[in-house]
XYZ file of C-alpha atoms in Angstrom:
777
model
C 65.342 27.794 -75.164
C 68.371 27.395 -77.601
C 69.121 24.112 -79.470
C 66.469 22.299 -77.498
C 68.092 23.085 -74.137
C 65.717 24.520 -71.472
C 66.500 27.988 -70.310
C 67.637 28.736 -66.808
C 64.259 30.301 -66.032
C 62.390 27.184 -67.081
C 64.724 24.979 -65.071
C 64.191 27.083 -61.961
C 60.419 26.951 -62.395
C 60.524 23.183 -62.799
C 62.707 22.808 -59.723
C 60.332 24.846 -57.599
C 57.407 22.800 -58.858
C 59.218 19.585 -57.945
C 59.961 20.961 -54.496
C 56.331 22.019 -53.992
C 54.950 18.673 -55.170
C 57.488 16.863 -53.017
C 56.424 18.867 -49.979
C 52.757 18.175 -50.747
C 53.515 14.487 -51.220
C 55.349 14.264 -47.914
C 52.567 16.198 -46.155
C 49.921 13.867 -47.599
C 52.012 10.814 -46.790
C 52.511 12.126 -43.278
C 48.802 12.720 -42.868
C 47.999 9.219 -44.099
C 50.627 7.798 -41.811
C 49.207 9.826 -38.862
C 45.705 8.583 -39.580
C 46.838 4.996 -39.978
C 48.851 5.018 -36.774
C 47.175 7.489 -34.406
C 43.590 7.860 -35.697
C 42.950 4.359 -36.956
C 40.467 3.363 -34.234
C 38.474 6.583 -34.550
C 38.036 6.399 -38.325
C 37.428 2.672 -38.224
C 34.541 3.305 -35.801
C 33.108 5.969 -38.118
C 33.133 3.503 -41.014
C 31.538 0.832 -38.860
C 28.898 3.282 -37.654
C 27.966 4.072 -41.234
C 27.863 0.395 -42.193
C 26.116 -1.017 -39.105
C 22.847 -0.575 -37.315
C 22.729 -1.302 -33.591
C 19.485 -2.483 -31.964
C 19.047 -2.755 -28.210
C 17.829 -6.089 -26.899
C 15.984 -5.205 -23.705
C 16.524 -7.287 -20.600
C 13.380 -8.535 -18.915
C 12.802 -6.859 -15.563
C 12.646 -9.345 -12.726
C 9.319 -10.476 -11.299
C 8.117 -9.534 -7.828
C 6.339 -12.240 -5.844
C 4.360 -12.290 -2.639
C 5.584 -14.515 0.193
C 3.702 -17.517 -1.249
C 5.105 -17.165 -4.766
C 2.135 -15.331 -6.264
C 3.217 -12.896 -8.983
C 2.411 -9.303 -8.027
C 4.615 -7.518 -10.586
C 5.709 -8.937 -13.919
C 6.164 -8.065 -17.605
C 3.962 -8.409 -20.637
C 4.998 -8.223 -24.277
C 4.127 -4.998 -26.041
C 5.430 -3.497 -29.260
C 7.205 -0.350 -30.349
C 6.059 1.005 -33.711
C 8.784 2.885 -35.564
C 9.704 3.936 -39.106
C 12.991 4.277 -41.026
C 12.911 7.813 -42.518
C 16.203 7.343 -44.411
C 14.915 4.185 -46.078
C 11.548 5.822 -46.821
C 13.262 8.729 -48.565
C 15.628 6.492 -50.562
C 12.880 4.037 -51.565
C 10.540 6.857 -52.566
C 13.217 8.278 -54.894
C 14.013 4.867 -56.355
C 10.376 3.826 -56.985
C 8.886 7.241 -57.682
C 6.313 6.615 -54.937
C 5.543 8.817 -51.919
C 5.889 6.133 -49.236
C 5.724 8.672 -46.434
C 2.175 9.575 -47.519
C 1.168 5.908 -47.865
C 2.479 5.043 -44.418
C 1.011 8.151 -42.769
C -2.438 7.475 -44.225
C -2.387 3.791 -43.345
C -1.184 4.209 -39.779
C -3.519 7.133 -39.007
C -6.501 5.082 -40.207
C -5.918 2.454 -37.505
C -8.318 3.917 -34.932
C -6.978 2.057 -31.923
C -3.566 3.718 -32.289
C -4.644 7.339 -32.120
C -1.711 8.463 -34.314
C -2.426 11.371 -36.665
C -1.338 11.728 -40.272
C 0.669 14.808 -39.329
C 2.547 12.888 -36.601
C 3.811 10.338 -39.112
C 4.748 12.920 -41.756
C 6.707 14.892 -39.143
C 8.706 11.836 -38.084
C 9.284 10.783 -41.730
C 10.898 14.170 -42.319
C 13.966 13.189 -40.266
C 15.573 11.583 -43.313
C 19.028 11.353 -41.733
C 17.703 8.933 -39.142
C 17.062 5.212 -39.378
C 14.702 4.920 -36.403
C 11.872 7.256 -35.366
C 9.320 6.008 -32.831
C 5.632 6.524 -33.617
C 4.178 4.747 -30.565
C 5.228 2.580 -27.658
C 3.467 -0.220 -25.764
C 1.184 -1.439 -28.558
C -0.943 -4.395 -27.571
C -0.972 -7.611 -29.599
C -4.241 -6.525 -31.227
C -2.796 -3.153 -32.198
C 0.346 -4.806 -33.549
C -1.794 -7.186 -35.631
C -3.564 -4.193 -37.175
C -0.196 -2.696 -38.158
C 0.955 -6.025 -39.625
C -2.236 -6.223 -41.687
C -1.584 -2.724 -43.071
C 2.034 -3.605 -43.959
C 0.886 -6.757 -45.763
C -1.935 -4.954 -47.589
C 0.425 -2.275 -48.956
C 3.111 -4.902 -49.739
C 5.673 -3.131 -47.578
C 7.023 -6.328 -45.983
C 10.236 -6.474 -48.015
C 10.934 -2.753 -48.047
C 11.790 -2.448 -44.332
C 10.134 0.963 -43.948
C 7.732 0.267 -41.036
C 8.825 -1.849 -38.092
C 7.405 -3.475 -34.970
C 9.814 -4.257 -32.178
C 8.741 -6.531 -29.336
C 9.344 -4.821 -26.011
C 8.511 -5.489 -22.371
C 6.049 -3.483 -20.289
C 5.648 -3.671 -16.530
C 2.348 -5.208 -15.496
C 0.687 -5.529 -12.103
C -1.918 -8.342 -12.054
C -3.775 -6.911 -9.043
C -3.922 -3.262 -10.212
C -4.230 -1.338 -6.915
C -3.121 -4.029 -4.478
C -0.069 -2.979 -2.420
C 0.387 0.031 -4.692
C 2.300 2.048 -2.097
C 4.616 -0.880 -1.401
C 5.358 -1.938 -4.974
C 5.577 1.482 -6.601
C 5.820 1.621 -10.395
C 8.190 2.142 -13.301
C 8.546 5.031 -15.723
C 8.457 5.045 -19.494
C 12.121 4.014 -19.597
C 11.415 1.010 -17.391
C 13.248 2.354 -14.365
C 11.622 2.145 -10.925
C 10.130 5.406 -9.667
C 8.518 4.520 -6.332
C 8.384 1.774 -3.727
C 10.217 -1.516 -4.139
C 10.484 -0.885 -7.877
C 12.786 2.044 -7.089
C 14.499 0.603 -4.006
C 15.553 -2.533 -5.891
C 15.796 -1.021 -9.365
C 19.346 -2.232 -10.059
C 18.493 -5.746 -8.866
C 15.345 -5.938 -10.990
C 16.611 -4.178 -14.120
C 19.227 -6.565 -15.521
C 21.534 -5.568 -18.385
C 20.350 -4.851 -21.928
C 21.923 -6.742 -24.815
C 22.689 -5.634 -28.411
C 22.119 -6.855 -31.941
C 24.497 -5.311 -34.478
C 23.639 -5.847 -38.137
C 25.594 -4.590 -41.201
C 24.055 -2.671 -44.140
C 25.423 -2.052 -47.608
C 25.400 1.355 -49.300
C 21.758 0.804 -50.317
C 20.656 -0.014 -46.794
C 20.261 -3.741 -47.450
C 21.217 -6.372 -44.884
C 24.702 -7.773 -45.444
C 25.763 -11.397 -44.948
C 25.785 -13.141 -41.591
C 29.563 -12.688 -41.139
C 28.960 -9.027 -40.401
C 26.392 -9.649 -37.596
C 27.034 -9.605 -33.863
C 24.719 -10.475 -30.956
C 25.266 -9.677 -27.275
C 22.505 -11.357 -25.242
C 20.585 -9.465 -22.551
C 20.938 -10.494 -18.917
C 17.510 -10.513 -17.261
C 16.983 -8.916 -13.864
C 16.777 -10.899 -10.653
C 13.416 -11.870 -9.145
C 12.306 -10.656 -5.728
C 10.179 -12.571 -3.258
C 8.613 -10.227 -0.721
C 7.138 -10.739 2.720
C 3.777 -9.388 1.529
C 0.942 -11.907 1.712
C -1.684 -11.179 -0.930
C -4.530 -12.484 1.235
C -3.577 -10.427 4.302
C -2.882 -7.399 2.093
C -6.333 -7.614 0.519
C -8.010 -7.949 3.923
C -6.118 -4.931 5.295
C -7.026 -2.818 2.262
C -10.695 -3.764 2.537
C -10.854 -2.756 6.219
C -8.973 0.502 5.582
C -11.318 1.476 2.774
C -14.423 0.693 4.834
C -13.177 2.613 7.869
C -12.091 5.616 5.818
C -15.299 5.866 3.798
C -17.649 5.303 6.742
C -15.860 7.907 8.892
C -15.577 10.528 6.135
C -11.772 10.571 6.235
C -10.072 13.622 4.748
C -6.332 12.922 4.908
C -5.908 9.263 3.954
C -5.639 6.146 6.084
C -2.887 3.594 6.496
C -2.305 0.202 8.046
C 0.559 -2.205 8.698
C 0.662 -5.904 9.609
C 3.993 -7.287 10.874
C 5.377 -10.621 11.961
C 6.255 -9.808 15.573
C 9.377 -11.973 15.748
C 11.033 -11.339 12.370
C 9.764 -7.870 11.428
C 8.491 -9.182 8.085
C 5.878 -6.828 6.635
C 2.927 -9.093 5.870
C 0.819 -6.187 4.639
C 1.093 -2.423 4.309
C -1.531 -0.233 2.736
C -2.589 3.357 2.224
C -6.107 4.397 1.256
C -6.983 5.844 -1.210
C -4.644 3.752 -3.338
C -3.931 4.080 -7.058
C -3.774 1.836 -10.127
C -0.208 0.664 -10.683
C -0.965 -0.033 -14.341
C -2.008 3.594 -14.830
C -0.267 5.563 -12.058
C -0.540 8.919 -13.831
C -4.337 8.760 -13.668
C -5.723 10.409 -10.532
C -7.734 8.183 -8.229
C -11.374 9.066 -7.608
C -10.764 11.156 -4.499
C -7.952 13.208 -6.055
C -9.861 13.673 -9.298
C -12.776 15.015 -7.278
C -10.505 17.530 -5.511
C -9.145 18.660 -8.858
C -12.620 18.989 -10.304
C -13.797 21.053 -7.329
C -10.764 23.365 -7.455
C -12.416 25.692 -9.975
C -9.244 25.849 -12.102
C -9.611 25.717 -15.868
C -8.411 22.436 -17.305
C -4.964 22.873 -18.813
C -4.206 26.077 -16.896
C -0.963 26.390 -14.946
C -2.875 26.278 -11.657
C -4.767 23.167 -12.792
C -1.624 21.334 -13.885
C 0.249 22.329 -10.729
C -2.551 21.036 -8.491
C -2.794 17.825 -10.496
C 0.938 17.209 -10.082
C 0.672 17.925 -6.356
C -2.221 15.477 -6.010
C -0.292 12.784 -7.857
C 2.725 13.213 -5.592
C 0.499 13.047 -2.511
C -1.213 9.939 -3.872
C 2.050 8.109 -4.552
C 3.574 8.910 -1.141
C 3.594 6.034 1.346
C 1.865 7.440 4.432
C 2.790 4.405 6.540
C 6.508 5.094 6.098
C 6.968 8.690 4.992
C 4.610 10.704 7.209
C 4.658 11.517 10.916
C 1.632 11.715 13.226
C 0.731 12.143 16.878
C 0.196 8.644 18.315
C -2.047 9.756 21.178
C -3.069 7.087 23.680
C -1.516 4.224 21.721
C 1.809 5.536 23.043
C 0.657 4.790 26.590
C 1.693 1.200 25.876
C 5.297 2.385 25.574
C 5.065 4.578 28.690
C 3.713 1.587 30.618
C 6.584 -0.564 29.381
C 9.064 2.083 30.589
C 7.409 2.165 34.018
C 7.398 -1.597 34.542
C 10.967 -1.937 33.279
C 12.114 0.652 35.824
C 10.015 -0.965 38.610
C 8.436 2.357 39.586
C 4.898 1.006 40.029
C 3.802 -1.610 42.527
C 1.312 -4.371 41.932
C -2.184 -3.135 42.858
C -1.022 0.421 43.632
C -3.869 2.908 43.239
C -4.029 6.377 41.766
C -6.617 9.134 41.796
C -8.281 10.554 38.708
C -10.703 13.426 39.398
C -10.899 14.090 35.643
C -7.807 16.309 35.503
C -4.350 16.737 36.989
C -1.837 19.502 37.661
C 1.531 18.021 36.673
C 3.485 21.189 37.500
C 1.117 22.475 40.169
C -0.184 25.201 37.865
C -1.231 23.762 34.493
C -4.483 21.812 34.472
C -4.610 18.906 32.002
C -7.869 17.025 31.557
C -8.527 13.335 31.288
C -10.641 12.285 28.302
C -13.240 11.230 30.913
C -13.966 14.630 32.451
C -16.030 13.165 35.300
C -12.945 11.304 36.452
C -12.208 7.609 36.911
C -11.895 7.917 40.702
C -9.440 5.572 42.424
C -7.924 2.966 40.129
C -4.824 0.838 39.742
C -2.174 1.542 37.130
C -3.322 -1.541 35.190
C -6.860 -0.226 35.182
C -5.604 3.233 34.269
C -3.913 1.865 31.162
C -7.020 -0.106 30.166
C -9.251 2.940 30.663
C -6.699 5.208 28.962
C -6.575 7.543 31.960
C -4.386 10.584 31.280
C -3.773 11.583 34.954
C -2.525 8.083 35.819
C -0.109 8.048 32.870
C 1.090 11.580 33.641
C 1.896 10.614 37.220
C 3.827 7.626 35.962
C 5.707 9.789 33.477
C 6.837 12.153 36.216
C 7.921 9.217 38.386
C 9.994 7.971 35.485
C 11.690 11.317 34.963
C 12.654 13.137 31.784
C 16.085 11.512 31.417
C 14.805 7.933 31.605
C 11.832 8.746 29.371
C 14.203 10.251 26.794
C 16.519 7.243 27.082
C 13.712 4.754 26.450
C 12.181 6.868 23.680
C 15.523 6.627 21.908
C 15.986 2.944 22.734
C 12.595 2.092 21.207
C 13.946 3.534 17.951
C 11.880 6.692 17.518
C 14.881 8.985 16.915
C 16.192 6.863 14.047
C 14.995 5.261 10.856
C 13.785 1.708 11.281
C 15.911 0.608 8.335
C 12.962 -0.753 6.376
C 14.030 -1.475 2.798
C 12.063 1.215 1.000
C 12.920 4.838 0.327
C 11.334 7.945 1.823
C 11.240 6.883 5.478
C 10.596 9.734 7.911
C 11.684 9.731 11.539
C 11.289 11.824 14.677
C 13.738 14.717 14.897
C 14.558 16.531 18.135
C 13.690 20.190 18.043
C 11.351 19.638 15.090
C 8.863 16.829 15.699
C 9.968 16.253 19.292
C 11.179 18.724 21.897
C 14.829 19.679 21.736
C 16.983 17.802 24.218
C 17.409 20.937 26.342
C 13.685 21.795 26.377
C 12.793 18.262 27.342
C 15.508 17.608 29.924
C 16.372 20.976 31.418
C 13.920 23.839 31.019
C 11.067 25.483 32.947
C 8.694 23.469 30.756
C 10.329 20.079 31.389
C 7.667 18.827 33.818
C 4.785 19.896 31.601
C 6.421 18.518 28.449
C 7.084 15.182 30.140
C 3.503 14.955 31.396
C 2.072 15.572 27.925
C 4.566 13.214 26.274
C 3.584 10.406 28.649
C 0.184 10.106 26.978
C 1.432 10.524 23.400
C 0.631 14.141 22.603
C 2.622 17.066 21.149
C 5.233 14.985 19.308
C 5.177 13.017 16.084
C 6.395 9.591 15.051
C 6.041 7.492 11.919
C 3.572 4.582 11.753
C 6.326 2.107 10.852
C 8.476 3.259 13.790
C 5.538 2.962 16.192
C 4.494 -0.536 15.169
C 8.154 -1.608 15.320
C 8.295 -0.353 18.927
C 5.007 -2.091 19.712
C 6.525 -5.249 18.236
C 9.199 -5.058 20.935
C 6.430 -5.317 23.527
C 4.777 -8.168 21.625
C 7.882 -10.298 21.021
C 9.430 -10.174 24.462
C 11.451 -6.982 24.267
C 13.471 -7.030 21.018
C 13.557 -4.113 18.585
C 13.627 -5.786 15.167
C 14.235 -4.186 11.759
C 11.107 -4.404 9.558
C 11.659 -5.551 5.978
C 9.927 -6.354 2.677
C 12.320 -8.541 0.681
C 13.002 -12.016 2.014
C 14.726 -13.521 -1.023
C 16.329 -12.624 -4.359
C 16.727 -15.309 -7.043
C 17.749 -15.594 -10.689
C 15.606 -17.187 -13.405
C 17.080 -20.617 -12.646
C 15.970 -20.354 -9.038
C 19.432 -19.836 -7.602
C 19.260 -17.834 -4.368
C 21.261 -14.607 -4.630
C 20.173 -13.194 -1.274
C 18.167 -14.429 1.683
C 17.112 -12.143 4.527
C 18.065 -12.896 8.102
C 16.220 -11.372 11.050
C 18.029 -8.316 12.391
C 17.606 -7.680 16.113
C 18.873 -4.180 16.862
C 18.749 -4.459 20.637
C 16.669 -5.642 23.566
C 14.734 -2.674 24.927
C 12.734 -4.237 27.768
C 12.707 -7.576 29.546
C 10.468 -10.461 28.611
C 8.702 -10.135 31.966
C 7.881 -6.476 31.315
C 6.615 -7.283 27.839
C 4.383 -10.064 29.170
C 2.983 -7.835 31.926
C 1.979 -5.090 29.479
C 0.494 -7.650 27.072
C -1.632 -9.185 29.835
C -3.008 -5.783 30.844
C -3.925 -4.870 27.268
C -5.551 -8.243 26.593
C -7.633 -8.065 29.769
C -8.846 -4.593 28.777
C -10.038 -5.850 25.384
C -11.738 -8.907 26.868
C -13.571 -6.935 29.556
C -14.545 -3.270 29.710
C -11.360 -1.509 28.644
C -11.329 1.359 26.183
C -10.243 -0.962 23.354
C -12.969 -3.586 23.774
C -14.245 -2.975 20.231
C -11.108 -4.870 19.106
C -12.437 -8.052 20.740
C -12.601 -11.245 18.633
C -14.326 -14.297 20.115
C -11.950 -17.231 20.488
C -8.806 -15.117 20.386
C -6.898 -13.146 23.002
C -6.253 -9.728 21.450
C -3.956 -7.149 23.088
C -4.900 -3.702 21.803
C -4.840 0.003 22.534
C -6.652 2.830 20.776
C -5.709 6.486 20.530
C -7.468 9.658 19.381
C -5.045 12.574 19.089
C -5.917 16.153 18.258
C -3.855 17.699 15.448
C -2.899 21.042 16.968
C -0.798 22.030 13.955
C -3.746 21.849 11.523
C -5.689 25.109 11.291
C -8.618 26.576 9.371
C -10.673 23.403 8.992
C -14.439 23.131 9.271
C -14.009 20.211 11.658
C -11.772 19.296 14.604
C -8.855 17.421 13.025
C -8.230 14.130 14.818
C -6.075 11.115 14.113
C -7.867 7.923 15.144
C -5.562 4.935 15.446
C -5.197 1.547 17.070
C -2.379 -0.908 17.663
C -2.897 -4.585 18.401
C -1.119 -7.918 18.517
C -2.331 -11.479 18.879
C -2.670 -13.999 20.217
C -1.669 -12.169 23.387
C -0.291 -15.301 25.071
C 2.123 -16.004 22.178
C 1.930 -13.139 19.651
C 2.438 -13.841 15.964
C 1.191 -10.718 14.216
C 0.918 -7.049 15.106
C -1.285 -4.406 13.503
C -1.302 -0.627 13.248
C -4.456 0.965 11.851
C -4.939 4.712 11.397
C -7.540 7.051 9.888
C -6.387 10.651 9.499
C -8.974 13.390 9.981
C -12.291 11.496 10.133
C -15.303 13.804 10.011
C -18.436 11.644 10.316
C -19.997 9.692 13.152
C -18.419 9.204 16.571
C -14.883 10.537 16.251
C -13.175 8.156 18.653
C -10.551 5.589 17.659
C -12.460 3.042 19.733
C -15.206 3.349 17.100
C -13.302 4.369 13.964
C -10.268 2.038 14.220
C -10.732 -0.749 16.788
C -13.700 -2.553 15.146
C -11.843 -2.815 11.854
C -8.780 -4.176 13.620
C -11.111 -6.819 15.061
C -12.468 -7.605 11.600
C -8.918 -7.912 10.265
C -7.772 -10.139 13.121
C -10.817 -12.398 12.748
C -9.787 -13.104 9.148
C -6.003 -13.151 9.470
C -5.507 -15.204 12.637
C -7.253 -18.344 11.299
C -5.455 -17.824 7.984
C -1.991 -17.920 9.593
C -2.933 -21.057 11.517
C -3.913 -19.697 14.921
C -6.841 -21.789 16.144
C -9.659 -20.186 18.086
C -9.965 -21.249 21.725
C -13.372 -20.327 23.081
C -14.224 -19.775 26.716
C -17.422 -21.291 28.070
C -19.063 -17.875 27.893
C -17.956 -17.426 24.282
C -19.269 -20.848 23.345
C -22.656 -19.951 24.840
C -22.770 -16.796 22.709
C -21.327 -18.338 19.542
C -23.523 -18.085 16.469
C -25.283 -21.312 15.482
C -26.176 -22.723 12.087
C -29.795 -23.374 11.233
C -30.415 -27.043 10.380
C -31.613 -28.079 6.937
C -35.133 -29.438 7.386
C -36.576 -29.455 3.845
C -37.878 -32.862 2.653
C -37.835 -34.279 6.184
C -41.036 -35.569 7.702
C -42.606 -32.832 9.787
C -42.264 -34.689 13.074
C -38.617 -35.538 12.374
C -37.945 -31.913 11.457
C -39.438 -30.691 14.737
C -37.337 -33.134 16.690
C -34.150 -32.226 14.845
C -34.667 -28.476 15.235
C -35.671 -28.519 18.905
C -33.784 -31.412 20.453
C -30.617 -31.456 18.351
C -30.092 -27.770 17.642
C -32.079 -25.972 20.346
C -34.208 -23.918 17.946
C -37.770 -22.817 18.456
C -39.905 -24.059 15.592
C -43.205 -22.909 14.122
C -45.076 -25.231 11.792
C -47.316 -23.680 9.149
C -49.702 -26.170 7.507
C -50.635 -29.770 8.314
C -48.608 -31.602 5.687
C -46.467 -34.687 6.298
C -43.252 -33.256 4.783
C -41.375 -29.975 5.045
C -41.563 -28.098 1.738
C -39.676 -24.928 2.737
C -38.160 -23.208 5.743
C -37.165 -19.750 6.921
C -34.331 -19.053 7.481
C -32.732 -21.452 5.022
C -30.540 -24.268 6.279
C -26.947 -23.241 6.906
C -27.780 -19.682 7.961
C -25.855 -18.267 10.932
C -27.987 -16.840 13.735
C -27.386 -15.906 17.349
C -28.210 -18.584 19.928
C -30.838 -18.430 22.642
C -34.035 -17.469 20.860
C -33.317 -18.741 17.352
C -36.446 -19.681 15.464
C -37.206 -21.681 12.309
C -40.504 -21.501 10.438
C -41.356 -24.575 8.328
C -44.041 -24.821 5.632
C -45.664 -28.192 5.010
C -48.376 -27.527 2.407
C -48.645 -25.681 -0.895
C -51.350 -23.475 0.573
C -49.041 -22.460 3.416
C -46.289 -21.641 0.911
C -48.591 -19.376 -1.051
C -49.568 -17.472 2.066
C -46.201 -17.021 3.749
C -46.413 -14.756 6.774
C -44.450 -11.533 6.742
C -43.533 -8.817 9.249
C -42.128 -5.299 9.043
C -38.566 -4.747 10.206
C -38.368 -2.315 13.144
C -35.795 0.432 13.660
C -33.161 -1.130 15.902
C -30.406 1.508 15.750
C -29.322 2.607 19.223
C -30.619 -0.533 20.946
C -28.435 -2.833 23.038
C -28.031 -6.437 21.943
C -30.484 -7.630 24.599
C -33.140 -5.120 23.569
C -32.670 -5.763 19.855
C -32.812 -9.520 20.331
C -35.994 -9.237 22.397
C -37.660 -7.022 19.785
C -36.792 -9.377 16.939
C -37.822 -12.487 18.890
C -41.255 -11.012 19.623
C -41.702 -10.459 15.880
C -40.593 -13.970 14.962
C -37.290 -12.805 13.451
C -33.713 -13.960 14.029
C -30.627 -11.957 14.953
C -27.096 -12.124 13.546
C -24.503 -9.909 15.247
C -21.730 -8.217 13.295
C -18.914 -6.226 14.893
C -18.482 -6.214 18.665
C -19.596 -9.519 20.150
C -18.652 -9.233 23.847
C -21.728 -7.117 24.381
C -22.191 -8.215 27.970
C -19.298 -6.050 29.205
C -19.024 -2.313 29.709
C -22.052 -0.088 29.399
C -23.225 -2.160 26.482
C -22.619 -1.985 22.768
C -25.460 -0.563 20.701
C -26.703 -1.085 17.170
C -25.193 1.357 14.718
C -26.396 -0.306 11.505
C -28.911 -2.894 10.308
C -28.733 -4.744 6.991
C -32.454 -4.374 6.261
C -33.936 -0.903 6.523
C -36.728 -0.174 8.990
C -40.160 -0.602 7.428
C -39.084 -3.254 4.921
C -41.292 -6.352 4.795
C -39.585 -9.709 5.328
C -40.675 -13.295 5.741
C -41.258 -14.643 9.239
C -38.057 -16.243 10.550
C -35.757 -14.039 8.447
C -32.348 -13.076 9.820
C -31.647 -9.419 10.570
C -27.922 -8.674 10.731
C -26.994 -5.905 13.156
C -23.670 -4.128 13.603
C -22.766 -3.240 17.187
C -20.247 -0.770 18.571
C -19.283 0.509 21.995
C -19.692 4.261 21.902
C -18.735 5.004 25.513
C -14.944 5.306 25.201
C -13.389 8.472 23.806
C -9.631 7.867 24.470
C -8.960 11.453 23.254
C -5.675 13.096 24.232
C -5.645 16.887 24.387
C -2.632 19.146 24.486
C -4.602 22.058 25.917
C -3.764 23.212 29.416
C -5.497 25.619 31.752
C -3.359 27.750 34.026
C -4.874 28.364 37.448
């Protein structure tokens, strides 16, 4: 540089530096401009994310009600326990205190939580996170224990440990209607049953609370907060009636346990006109509030498996058992209907006018449908000559086979389809199974046009060698009960919001008319007469009510390697037969104990169910003169009456025999007590009139009455000075005679004179078994 003037070299260097800085400036300015214009939203969101904390506000899942408005699925408040690892780390550094250790020790010392010290320390290690869950679904008591710990350690203002109120699904009746309702998972979504089918309707939409934090994690002023309210789910009112459901479940359990069932049982009760499902049950059931816990029967299978707990085989079997337990047998499984399908075959025959009134058929105990193959009747001795009506009541296979061949394969196939067996019923629950040609029914070619067509048709006519679902079968039976209409069964009758506004209301869906009203009435009359007299379904009889019923015992030919003959024992029924209101399907799969006939294993429990449900739905009993004569009577209350007045009241007013013990003026005690139900005819009351007589009450030993007819049992008890109360079959004057299968007081027990012995009667003379076996001759 000369005279203070920069040299050319310096000037060049400065120029280049200006150019470089200018380029850098323009690049930076361009970048800023690009971010401001094109990336503004993205970077704004990043800033907001760092400043704000978003908390989900859970929507309440809608309630599920029974048809009378009783809550059967609802929500209860529980709590989520979580920590803020980022705040714990920051606060520990600021205060010089190891808050993670304090929190871990405190929480792990609350015994009811079951959270370990190590669990808390592990979650506290995620210091980049603001929310780590320690436990979900804390009860109010557990939450109170956590609050007490927070207060004791003065952690309230530090926002390190949090309790968030959440909602947990709760089922007030535990096991009731478990296979209908289904349950929800840990995320609150429906997994089975109506909970899954209507998940979107029930779920609602979660809301949000967005709160702002400063750089130290403290809450910022209200201006920075935002709240989006949750929208609760809709409520569902079902067709299920809690009372009818409970009665059905009780009868299913009793039947299954007493018959030694091996493959579950199921039952359905429908409204015959609308298709509303009043009850549907599977036994064994499971606890909806703890669905991942095996029920007793499944737990026993797992225990007897021999697998080591925790092994792969053990866990695989447990998962399999859970899936089997949750599955709705009434909707999702297929079975051979056996003789209950004869109702449908009869309906086909009458609709096609191929049988004449009073026409007779021969049953020698077997029949050759194709001239070669010999198929037996369940009554191997043969029914002899009988009408078609009588053949249906006696469940005669040869009579039904002859009618099937008269009908022809094409018409049979047409009606089978028209009754809905080849399609889903459309019931509003997932997992419905249906009959598939070539798989669970013969292929169309094999059934309509093959060398085996005649034989296949003969076997199909009495309900063997094909499978249908319980819900499809009872829907078809409904068509017979309601005058011929095939109606879609359904569970949900109404959907409402929390203000009671109706969002949806079900309307009866009639798919088509399958048979005429006259045909339906004819079949109903035949079935009802069979129950009331000596038909194969007479164990379904209920005094005062006209019950139309049919039983069926089918052999499971596809089940091998069992120590017992695998049968399905089922019954269908509807009542009152003159104007049906309800229909019932009742099925026990693979019973193993006692008399393995549906007439014994299913029909009596259908009778028990009908005797409870019909009065409940408002159907009044109408007794015949014979039924009134046999109706149980109530013992009069005689205590504190003068002895002479008591004798007059018992004998003249109530028709009881009376035995007076003692010579006192007043009645001090009586046996049986006033208000006790006993059978009429030879009912006896013993009255005691002195203190001495009371101290020396006469007693007798109870005899063994099992196997006796009602007449014999009543005579034996009367001779001993005891009273009889009949349970189970009560039309014991028909057929070969029902016999005692159980007595409430064991033989040899000592009881007071006049005591009531309750006896359970069953008809054991009807097998109604359908066999697929043929003999070629």
